[in-house]
PDB file of C-alpha atoms in Angstrom:
ATOM      1  CA  MET A 514    -150.003 106.407 123.544  1.00  0.00           C
ATOM      2  CA  LYS A 515    -151.288 102.602 122.842  1.00  0.00           C
ATOM      3  CA  GLY A 516    -153.321 100.875 125.841  1.00  0.00           C
ATOM      4  CA  GLY A 517    -150.361  98.684 126.329  1.00  0.00           C
ATOM      5  CA  ASP A 518    -148.178 101.694 127.603  1.00  0.00           C
ATOM      6  CA  LYS A 519    -149.007 102.011 131.375  1.00  0.00           C
ATOM      7  CA  LEU A 520    -146.651 104.446 132.025  1.00  0.00           C
ATOM      8  CA  TYR A 521    -149.112 106.896 130.263  1.00  0.00           C
ATOM      9  CA  ASP A 522    -152.323 105.316 130.145  1.00  0.00           C
ATOM     10  CA  ASN A 523    -152.086 104.505 134.128  1.00  0.00           C
ATOM     11  CA  PRO A 524    -149.938 106.512 136.239  1.00  0.00           C
ATOM     12  CA  GLY A 525    -150.737 103.994 139.075  1.00  0.00           C
ATOM     13  CA  GLU A 526    -151.699 104.152 142.339  1.00  0.00           C
ATOM     14  CA  GLY A 527    -149.698 106.623 145.015  1.00  0.00           C
ATOM     15  CA  ALA A 528    -149.140 109.498 141.960  1.00  0.00           C
ATOM     16  CA  SER A 529    -148.812 112.673 143.085  1.00  0.00           C
ATOM     17  CA  ALA A 530    -151.625 115.130 141.422  1.00  0.00           C
ATOM     18  CA  GLU A 531    -149.009 117.035 139.757  1.00  0.00           C
ATOM     19  CA  ILE A 532    -147.068 113.893 138.589  1.00  0.00           C
ATOM     20  CA  THR A 533    -150.652 112.653 137.117  1.00  0.00           C
ATOM     21  CA  ASP A 534    -151.572 116.139 135.741  1.00  0.00           C
ATOM     22  CA  ARG A 535    -148.394 115.881 133.781  1.00  0.00           C
ATOM     23  CA  ILE A 536    -148.512 112.324 132.502  1.00  0.00           C
ATOM     24  CA  TYR A 537    -152.166 113.177 131.261  1.00  0.00           C
ATOM     25  CA  MET A 538    -150.932 116.672 129.296  1.00  0.00           C
ATOM     26  CA  ALA A 539    -148.202 114.501 128.121  1.00  0.00           C
ATOM     27  CA  ARG A 540    -150.590 111.767 126.534  1.00  0.00           C
ATOM     28  CA  SER A 541    -152.938 114.451 125.124  1.00  0.00           C
ATOM     29  CA  LEU A 542    -150.102 116.641 123.433  1.00  0.00           C
ATOM     30  CA  PHE A 543    -148.992 113.427 121.953  1.00  0.00           C
ATOM     31  CA  ARG A 544    -152.467 112.742 120.371  1.00  0.00           C
ATOM     32  CA  LYS A 545    -152.635 116.214 119.372  1.00  0.00           C
ATOM     33  CA  ALA A 546    -149.365 116.100 117.693  1.00  0.00           C
ATOM     34  CA  VAL A 547    -150.487 112.788 115.794  1.00  0.00           C
ATOM     35  CA  GLN A 548    -153.469 114.470 114.579  1.00  0.00           C
ATOM     36  CA  GLN A 549    -151.530 117.559 113.387  1.00  0.00           C
ATOM     37  CA  GLY A 550    -149.438 115.133 111.314  1.00  0.00           C
ATOM     38  CA  ARG A 551    -152.386 113.519 109.814  1.00  0.00           C
ATOM     39  CA  SER A 552    -154.127 116.966 109.185  1.00  0.00           C
ATOM     40  CA  LYS A 553    -150.593 117.921 107.444  1.00  0.00           C
ATOM     41  CA  ARG A 554    -150.419 115.048 105.089  1.00  0.00           C
ATOM     42  CA  ARG A 555    -154.008 115.533 104.290  1.00  0.00           C
ATOM     43  CA  GLY A 556    -153.121 119.037 103.393  1.00  0.00           C
ATOM     44  CA  GLU A 557    -155.433 120.571 106.164  1.00  0.00           C
ATOM     45  CA  SER A 558    -155.319 123.522 108.103  1.00  0.00           C
ATOM     46  CA  TYR A 559    -153.138 122.744 111.562  1.00  0.00           C
ATOM     47  CA  SER A 560    -151.934 124.517 114.390  1.00  0.00           C
ATOM     48  CA  VAL A 561    -149.204 123.878 116.922  1.00  0.00           C
ATOM     49  CA  PRO A 562    -150.054 121.210 119.736  1.00  0.00           C
ATOM     50  CA  TYR A 563    -151.174 122.842 123.032  1.00  0.00           C
ATOM     51  CA  VAL A 564    -153.167 121.732 126.103  1.00  0.00           C
ATOM     52  CA  GLU A 565    -154.240 124.211 128.595  1.00  0.00           C
ATOM     53  CA  PRO A 566    -152.298 123.399 131.956  1.00  0.00           C
ATOM     54  CA  LEU A 567    -153.927 121.061 134.276  1.00  0.00           C
ATOM     55  CA  SER A 568    -152.101 122.714 137.494  1.00  0.00           C
ATOM     56  CA  ASP A 569    -152.111 126.290 138.510  1.00  0.00           C
ATOM     57  CA  ALA A 570    -149.609 127.172 135.931  1.00  0.00           C
ATOM     58  CA  ARG A 571    -148.279 126.092 132.580  1.00  0.00           C
ATOM     59  CA  THR A 572    -145.751 123.547 133.219  1.00  0.00           C
ATOM     60  CA  PRO A 573    -142.323 123.205 131.850  1.00  0.00           C
ATOM     61  CA  LEU A 574    -143.492 119.963 130.396  1.00  0.00           C
ATOM     62  CA  ALA A 575    -146.034 121.399 128.048  1.00  0.00           C
ATOM     63  CA  ASP A 576    -142.984 123.872 126.964  1.00  0.00           C
ATOM     64  CA  PHE A 577    -140.936 121.002 126.328  1.00  0.00           C
ATOM     65  CA  PHE A 578    -143.408 118.862 124.135  1.00  0.00           C
ATOM     66  CA  ASN A 579    -144.234 122.182 122.015  1.00  0.00           C
ATOM     67  CA  GLY A 580    -140.459 122.999 121.615  1.00  0.00           C
ATOM     68  CA  LEU A 581    -139.867 119.107 120.717  1.00  0.00           C
ATOM     69  CA  LEU A 582    -142.413 119.252 118.077  1.00  0.00           C
ATOM     70  CA  ASN A 583    -140.933 122.455 116.662  1.00  0.00           C
ATOM     71  CA  ARG A 584    -136.978 122.078 117.148  1.00  0.00           C
ATOM     72  CA  GLU A 585    -134.709 121.819 114.406  1.00  0.00           C
ATOM     73  CA  PRO A 586    -134.131 118.141 113.286  1.00  0.00           C
ATOM     74  CA  ALA A 587    -131.982 115.923 115.139  1.00  0.00           C
ATOM     75  CA  THR A 588    -128.490 114.602 114.079  1.00  0.00           C
ATOM     76  CA  SER A 589    -127.776 111.120 114.436  1.00  0.00           C
ATOM     77  CA  GLN A 590    -124.899 108.939 113.393  1.00  0.00           C
ATOM     78  CA  PRO A 591    -125.455 106.462 110.340  1.00  0.00           C
ATOM     79  CA  THR A 592    -126.684 103.498 111.404  1.00  0.00           C
ATOM     80  CA  GLN A 593    -124.829 100.120 110.384  1.00  0.00           C
ATOM     81  CA  GLN A 594    -124.761  99.886 106.507  1.00  0.00           C
ATOM     82  CA  LEU A 595    -126.693  96.615 106.104  1.00  0.00           C
ATOM     83  CA  PRO A 596    -129.058  95.821 103.732  1.00  0.00           C
ATOM     84  CA  LEU A 597    -132.738  95.622 104.511  1.00  0.00           C
ATOM     85  CA  LYS A 598    -133.350  92.208 102.932  1.00  0.00           C
ATOM     86  CA  GLY A 599    -133.983  88.924 104.040  1.00  0.00           C
ATOM     87  CA  LEU A 600    -135.999  87.602 107.188  1.00  0.00           C
ATOM     88  CA  TYR A 601    -137.437  90.198 109.493  1.00  0.00           C
ATOM     89  CA  LEU A 602    -137.436  88.735 112.797  1.00  0.00           C
ATOM     90  CA  VAL A 603    -140.178  90.214 115.367  1.00  0.00           C
ATOM     91  CA  LEU A 604    -139.096  89.616 118.889  1.00  0.00           C
ATOM     92  CA  ASP A 605    -142.111  89.379 121.294  1.00  0.00           C
ATOM     93  CA  PRO A 606    -141.965  88.101 124.739  1.00  0.00           C
ATOM     94  CA  THR A 607    -146.057  87.128 124.494  1.00  0.00           C
ATOM     95  CA  VAL A 608    -145.087  84.461 121.682  1.00  0.00           C
ATOM     96  CA  ARG A 609    -142.155  82.675 123.323  1.00  0.00           C
ATOM     97  CA  PRO A 610    -142.587  83.560 127.393  1.00  0.00           C
ATOM     98  CA  ASP A 611    -140.093  80.565 127.888  1.00  0.00           C
ATOM     99  CA  ARG A 612    -137.060  81.889 126.093  1.00  0.00           C
ATOM    100  CA  PRO A 613    -135.032  85.155 127.085  1.00  0.00           C
ATOM    101  CA  LEU A 614    -135.105  87.429 123.571  1.00  0.00           C
ATOM    102  CA  PRO A 615    -131.470  88.144 123.656  1.00  0.00           C
ATOM    103  CA  ASP A 616    -130.867  84.160 123.320  1.00  0.00           C
ATOM    104  CA  LEU A 617    -133.410  84.262 120.751  1.00  0.00           C
ATOM    105  CA  LEU A 618    -131.665  87.172 118.775  1.00  0.00           C
ATOM    106  CA  ARG A 619    -128.337  85.388 119.120  1.00  0.00           C
ATOM    107  CA  GLU A 620    -129.806  81.942 117.952  1.00  0.00           C
ATOM    108  CA  ALA A 621    -131.259  83.319 114.836  1.00  0.00           C
ATOM    109  CA  ALA A 622    -128.254  85.599 114.266  1.00  0.00           C
ATOM    110  CA  ALA A 623    -126.301  82.588 114.158  1.00  0.00           C
ATOM    111  CA  HIS A 624    -128.510  81.323 110.931  1.00  0.00           C
ATOM    112  CA  GLY A 625    -127.989  84.391 109.094  1.00  0.00           C
ATOM    113  CA  VAL A 626    -130.701  86.616 110.416  1.00  0.00           C
ATOM    114  CA  ARG A 627    -129.367  90.205 110.474  1.00  0.00           C
ATOM    115  CA  LEU A 628    -132.819  92.343 110.932  1.00  0.00           C
ATOM    116  CA  PHE A 629    -134.714  92.096 114.201  1.00  0.00           C
ATOM    117  CA  GLN A 630    -137.727  94.226 115.626  1.00  0.00           C
ATOM    118  CA  TYR A 631    -138.590  94.619 119.429  1.00  0.00           C
ATOM    119  CA  ARG A 632    -142.447  94.618 120.059  1.00  0.00           C
ATOM    120  CA  ASP A 633    -143.455  94.405 123.437  1.00  0.00           C
ATOM    121  CA  LYS A 634    -147.085  95.915 124.007  1.00  0.00           C
ATOM    122  CA  GLN A 635    -147.727  94.755 127.671  1.00  0.00           C
ATOM    123  CA  ALA A 636    -144.360  96.190 129.539  1.00  0.00           C
ATOM    124  CA  THR A 637    -143.894  99.255 131.530  1.00  0.00           C
ATOM    125  CA  MET A 638    -141.359 101.546 129.846  1.00  0.00           C
ATOM    126  CA  ARG A 639    -138.890 100.653 132.416  1.00  0.00           C
ATOM    127  CA  ASP A 640    -139.405  96.943 131.989  1.00  0.00           C
ATOM    128  CA  ALA A 641    -138.900  97.605 128.233  1.00  0.00           C
ATOM    129  CA  TYR A 642    -136.227 100.030 128.596  1.00  0.00           C
ATOM    130  CA  ALA A 643    -134.033  96.846 130.187  1.00  0.00           C
ATOM    131  CA  LYS A 644    -135.191  94.436 127.505  1.00  0.00           C
ATOM    132  CA  ALA A 645    -134.651  96.567 124.723  1.00  0.00           C
ATOM    133  CA  LEU A 646    -131.127  97.498 125.928  1.00  0.00           C
ATOM    134  CA  ALA A 647    -129.845  94.000 126.410  1.00  0.00           C
ATOM    135  CA  LEU A 648    -131.154  93.486 122.859  1.00  0.00           C
ATOM    136  CA  ARG A 649    -129.130  96.605 121.603  1.00  0.00           C
ATOM    137  CA  GLN A 650    -126.115  94.725 123.091  1.00  0.00           C
ATOM    138  CA  ALA A 651    -126.788  91.394 121.353  1.00  0.00           C
ATOM    139  CA  ALA A 652    -127.573  92.544 118.047  1.00  0.00           C
ATOM    140  CA  THR A 653    -124.655  94.791 118.166  1.00  0.00           C
ATOM    141  CA  ASP A 654    -122.350  91.686 118.996  1.00  0.00           C
ATOM    142  CA  ALA A 655    -123.983  89.873 116.417  1.00  0.00           C
ATOM    143  CA  GLY A 656    -123.380  92.500 113.597  1.00  0.00           C
ATOM    144  CA  ALA A 657    -127.328  92.721 113.677  1.00  0.00           C
ATOM    145  CA  LEU A 658    -129.574  95.740 112.961  1.00  0.00           C
ATOM    146  CA  LEU A 659    -132.239  96.389 116.034  1.00  0.00           C
ATOM    147  CA  ILE A 660    -135.523  98.163 115.372  1.00  0.00           C
ATOM    148  CA  VAL A 661    -137.914  98.952 118.457  1.00  0.00           C
ATOM    149  CA  ASN A 662    -141.917  98.857 117.550  1.00  0.00           C
ATOM    150  CA  ASP A 663    -143.687 102.096 117.877  1.00  0.00           C
ATOM    151  CA  ARG A 664    -141.291 103.921 120.362  1.00  0.00           C
ATOM    152  CA  CYS A 665    -139.213 106.551 119.199  1.00  0.00           C
ATOM    153  CA  ASP A 666    -138.057 107.595 122.821  1.00  0.00           C
ATOM    154  CA  LEU A 667    -137.315 104.163 123.757  1.00  0.00           C
ATOM    155  CA  ALA A 668    -135.147 103.795 120.470  1.00  0.00           C
ATOM    156  CA  MET A 669    -133.168 106.641 121.147  1.00  0.00           C
ATOM    157  CA  ALA A 670    -132.784 105.502 124.747  1.00  0.00           C
ATOM    158  CA  VAL A 671    -131.274 102.283 124.062  1.00  0.00           C
ATOM    159  CA  ASN A 672    -129.257 103.910 120.812  1.00  0.00           C
ATOM    160  CA  ALA A 673    -131.477 101.131 118.293  1.00  0.00           C
ATOM    161  CA  ASP A 674    -130.941 101.130 114.751  1.00  0.00           C
ATOM    162  CA  GLY A 675    -134.388 102.542 113.829  1.00  0.00           C
ATOM    163  CA  VAL A 676    -137.847 102.703 114.755  1.00  0.00           C
ATOM    164  CA  HIS A 677    -140.840 100.805 112.960  1.00  0.00           C
ATOM    165  CA  LEU A 678    -144.295 102.510 113.153  1.00  0.00           C
ATOM    166  CA  GLY A 679    -147.900 101.794 112.955  1.00  0.00           C
ATOM    167  CA  GLN A 680    -150.949 104.071 111.488  1.00  0.00           C
ATOM    168  CA  ASP A 681    -151.980 105.302 114.999  1.00  0.00           C
ATOM    169  CA  ASP A 682    -148.358 106.131 116.101  1.00  0.00           C
ATOM    170  CA  LEU A 683    -146.133 109.439 115.581  1.00  0.00           C
ATOM    171  CA  PRO A 684    -146.147 110.673 112.164  1.00  0.00           C
ATOM    172  CA  ILE A 685    -142.861 109.753 110.319  1.00  0.00           C
ATOM    173  CA  SER A 686    -142.075 113.449 109.849  1.00  0.00           C
ATOM    174  CA  TYR A 687    -141.654 113.982 113.335  1.00  0.00           C
ATOM    175  CA  ALA A 688    -140.066 110.831 113.998  1.00  0.00           C
ATOM    176  CA  ARG A 689    -137.594 111.729 111.569  1.00  0.00           C
ATOM    177  CA  ARG A 690    -136.931 115.094 113.526  1.00  0.00           C
ATOM    178  CA  LEU A 691    -136.635 113.072 116.695  1.00  0.00           C
ATOM    179  CA  MET A 692    -134.075 110.430 115.327  1.00  0.00           C
ATOM    180  CA  GLY A 693    -132.544 112.102 112.717  1.00  0.00           C
ATOM    181  CA  PRO A 694    -131.534 111.254 109.380  1.00  0.00           C
ATOM    182  CA  GLY A 695    -129.226 108.141 110.269  1.00  0.00           C
ATOM    183  CA  LYS A 696    -131.754 106.056 111.685  1.00  0.00           C
ATOM    184  CA  ILE A 697    -134.052 103.568 109.884  1.00  0.00           C
ATOM    185  CA  ILE A 698    -137.797 104.207 110.042  1.00  0.00           C
ATOM    186  CA  GLY A 699    -140.357 101.703 108.962  1.00  0.00           C
ATOM    187  CA  LEU A 700    -144.087 102.143 108.515  1.00  0.00           C
ATOM    188  CA  SER A 701    -146.749  99.622 108.571  1.00  0.00           C
ATOM    189  CA  THR A 702    -149.549  99.645 105.887  1.00  0.00           C
ATOM    190  CA  HIS A 703    -152.849  97.788 105.302  1.00  0.00           C
ATOM    191  CA  ASN A 704    -154.539  98.914 102.218  1.00  0.00           C
ATOM    192  CA  ALA A 705    -153.398 100.363  99.038  1.00  0.00           C
ATOM    193  CA  ALA A 706    -154.229 103.930 100.094  1.00  0.00           C
ATOM    194  CA  GLN A 707    -151.841 103.844 103.029  1.00  0.00           C
ATOM    195  CA  VAL A 708    -149.002 102.550 100.706  1.00  0.00           C
ATOM    196  CA  ARG A 709    -149.688 105.500  98.699  1.00  0.00           C
ATOM    197  CA  GLU A 710    -149.485 107.992 101.688  1.00  0.00           C
ATOM    198  CA  ALA A 711    -146.337 105.641 102.549  1.00  0.00           C
ATOM    199  CA  VAL A 712    -144.654 106.588  99.343  1.00  0.00           C
ATOM    200  CA  THR A 713    -145.016 110.670  99.939  1.00  0.00           C
ATOM    201  CA  ALA A 714    -143.900 110.181 103.990  1.00  0.00           C
ATOM    202  CA  GLN A 715    -140.935 108.188 102.516  1.00  0.00           C
ATOM    203  CA  PRO A 716    -139.953 105.964 105.531  1.00  0.00           C
ATOM    204  CA  ASP A 717    -136.887 103.556 104.950  1.00  0.00           C
ATOM    205  CA  TYR A 718    -139.065 100.678 104.269  1.00  0.00           C
ATOM    206  CA  VAL A 719    -142.821  99.744 104.358  1.00  0.00           C
ATOM    207  CA  GLY A 720    -144.584  96.737 105.985  1.00  0.00           C
ATOM    208  CA  PHE A 721    -147.878  95.872 104.471  1.00  0.00           C
ATOM    209  CA  GLY A 722    -150.467  93.211 105.481  1.00  0.00           C
ATOM    210  CA  PRO A 723    -151.172  91.050 107.186  1.00  0.00           C
ATOM    211  CA  ILE A 724    -151.242  88.723 103.904  1.00  0.00           C
ATOM    212  CA  PHE A 725    -152.104  85.637 106.134  1.00  0.00           C
ATOM    213  CA  SER A 726    -153.950  85.089 109.402  1.00  0.00           C
ATOM    214  CA  THR A 727    -151.822  85.308 112.423  1.00  0.00           C
ATOM    215  CA  SER A 728    -151.917  84.514 116.289  1.00  0.00           C
ATOM    216  CA  THR A 729    -148.993  86.587 117.270  1.00  0.00           C
ATOM    217  CA  LYS A 730    -151.001  89.821 117.068  1.00  0.00           C
ATOM    218  CA  ALA A 731    -154.329  89.735 118.520  1.00  0.00           C
ATOM    219  CA  ASP A 732    -155.756  93.352 117.212  1.00  0.00           C
ATOM    220  CA  HIS A 733    -154.183  92.974 113.475  1.00  0.00           C
ATOM    221  CA  ASP A 734    -156.144  94.492 110.819  1.00  0.00           C
ATOM    222  CA  PRO A 735    -158.217  92.569 108.410  1.00  0.00           C
ATOM    223  CA  VAL A 736    -156.192  90.030 106.251  1.00  0.00           C
ATOM    224  CA  VAL A 737    -155.712  91.480 102.888  1.00  0.00           C
ATOM    225  CA  GLY A 738    -154.211  88.104 101.264  1.00  0.00           C
ATOM    226  CA  LEU A 739    -151.930  88.009  98.022  1.00  0.00           C
ATOM    227  CA  GLU A 740    -154.611  89.986  95.967  1.00  0.00           C
ATOM    228  CA  GLY A 741    -154.202  92.598  98.349  1.00  0.00           C
ATOM    229  CA  LEU A 742    -150.703  92.437  98.196  1.00  0.00           C
ATOM    230  CA  ARG A 743    -150.599  92.622  94.236  1.00  0.00           C
ATOM    231  CA  ALA A 744    -153.113  95.519  94.501  1.00  0.00           C
ATOM    232  CA  ALA A 745    -150.835  97.652  96.716  1.00  0.00           C
ATOM    233  CA  ARG A 746    -147.735  97.201  94.227  1.00  0.00           C
TER     234      ARG A 746
END
C-alpha cells in the first residue's frame, strides 16, 4: 500500500502482536500480487503469492488473500450509462480543505460536470470510507459518476462506479476480477511505453501526464509537455 495508507503502513500504538502480524502480512501479500501482475504482463514466469506466517500457524488472512487472487471473476451491476467525456474533476481535500467535498461535487454537477474522482492520500481507511460514502450519495443524487483513486476495496465498499489505478497499484487484471465487468477502471500513465502496456491491459480509460506542472500533487511524475502527449498518441 502507499505511504499515505495509515491503516496498513502503521498499525498504530496499542495494536496486538497478532493484529500487527496480520497487517504486515496483508501488505506483503499485496505487494507480491502487484509484482506477480507486472511479471505476467512482461511475459515472465511467476508463482502464486505466498508469505510464510508470522505467527505460530498460517492465519486465515493468508488463505483469504491467496483465495482472493485466484477466485473466479466477480460479477457486478453495470454502472450508470454515462459517457466518459468532458471535465473529469478530482476531489482532493488537501486542495480545498475549507470546503466539504460533497458541496464541491454538487456545485460542479450543477454546472454540468458528470465525472468525479475521490482522491485522499492522507486519510485513514475509516475516514476515507466516511468521505467516499458521502460523495457516493451526492454523485447519485446529481446523476454523476464517482471513481475512487487507488483503492478497489474502498470503491467496492461504497459501490463507486469505478477505480482509478496508478502504476504502482493493483494490476488491472486483478482489479477487474475484484470489481467485476460492470465497473469503470482507469489507469494513470506517464510515458509512451506505459501507454502501450495500457492498450494491452485494456482499462476503460487512460490518463496521461502530467502535461503541465501542477501544485495539486507533490509526488507527480516528470512533466511530459505537449510533445510527450503527441508521442504517446
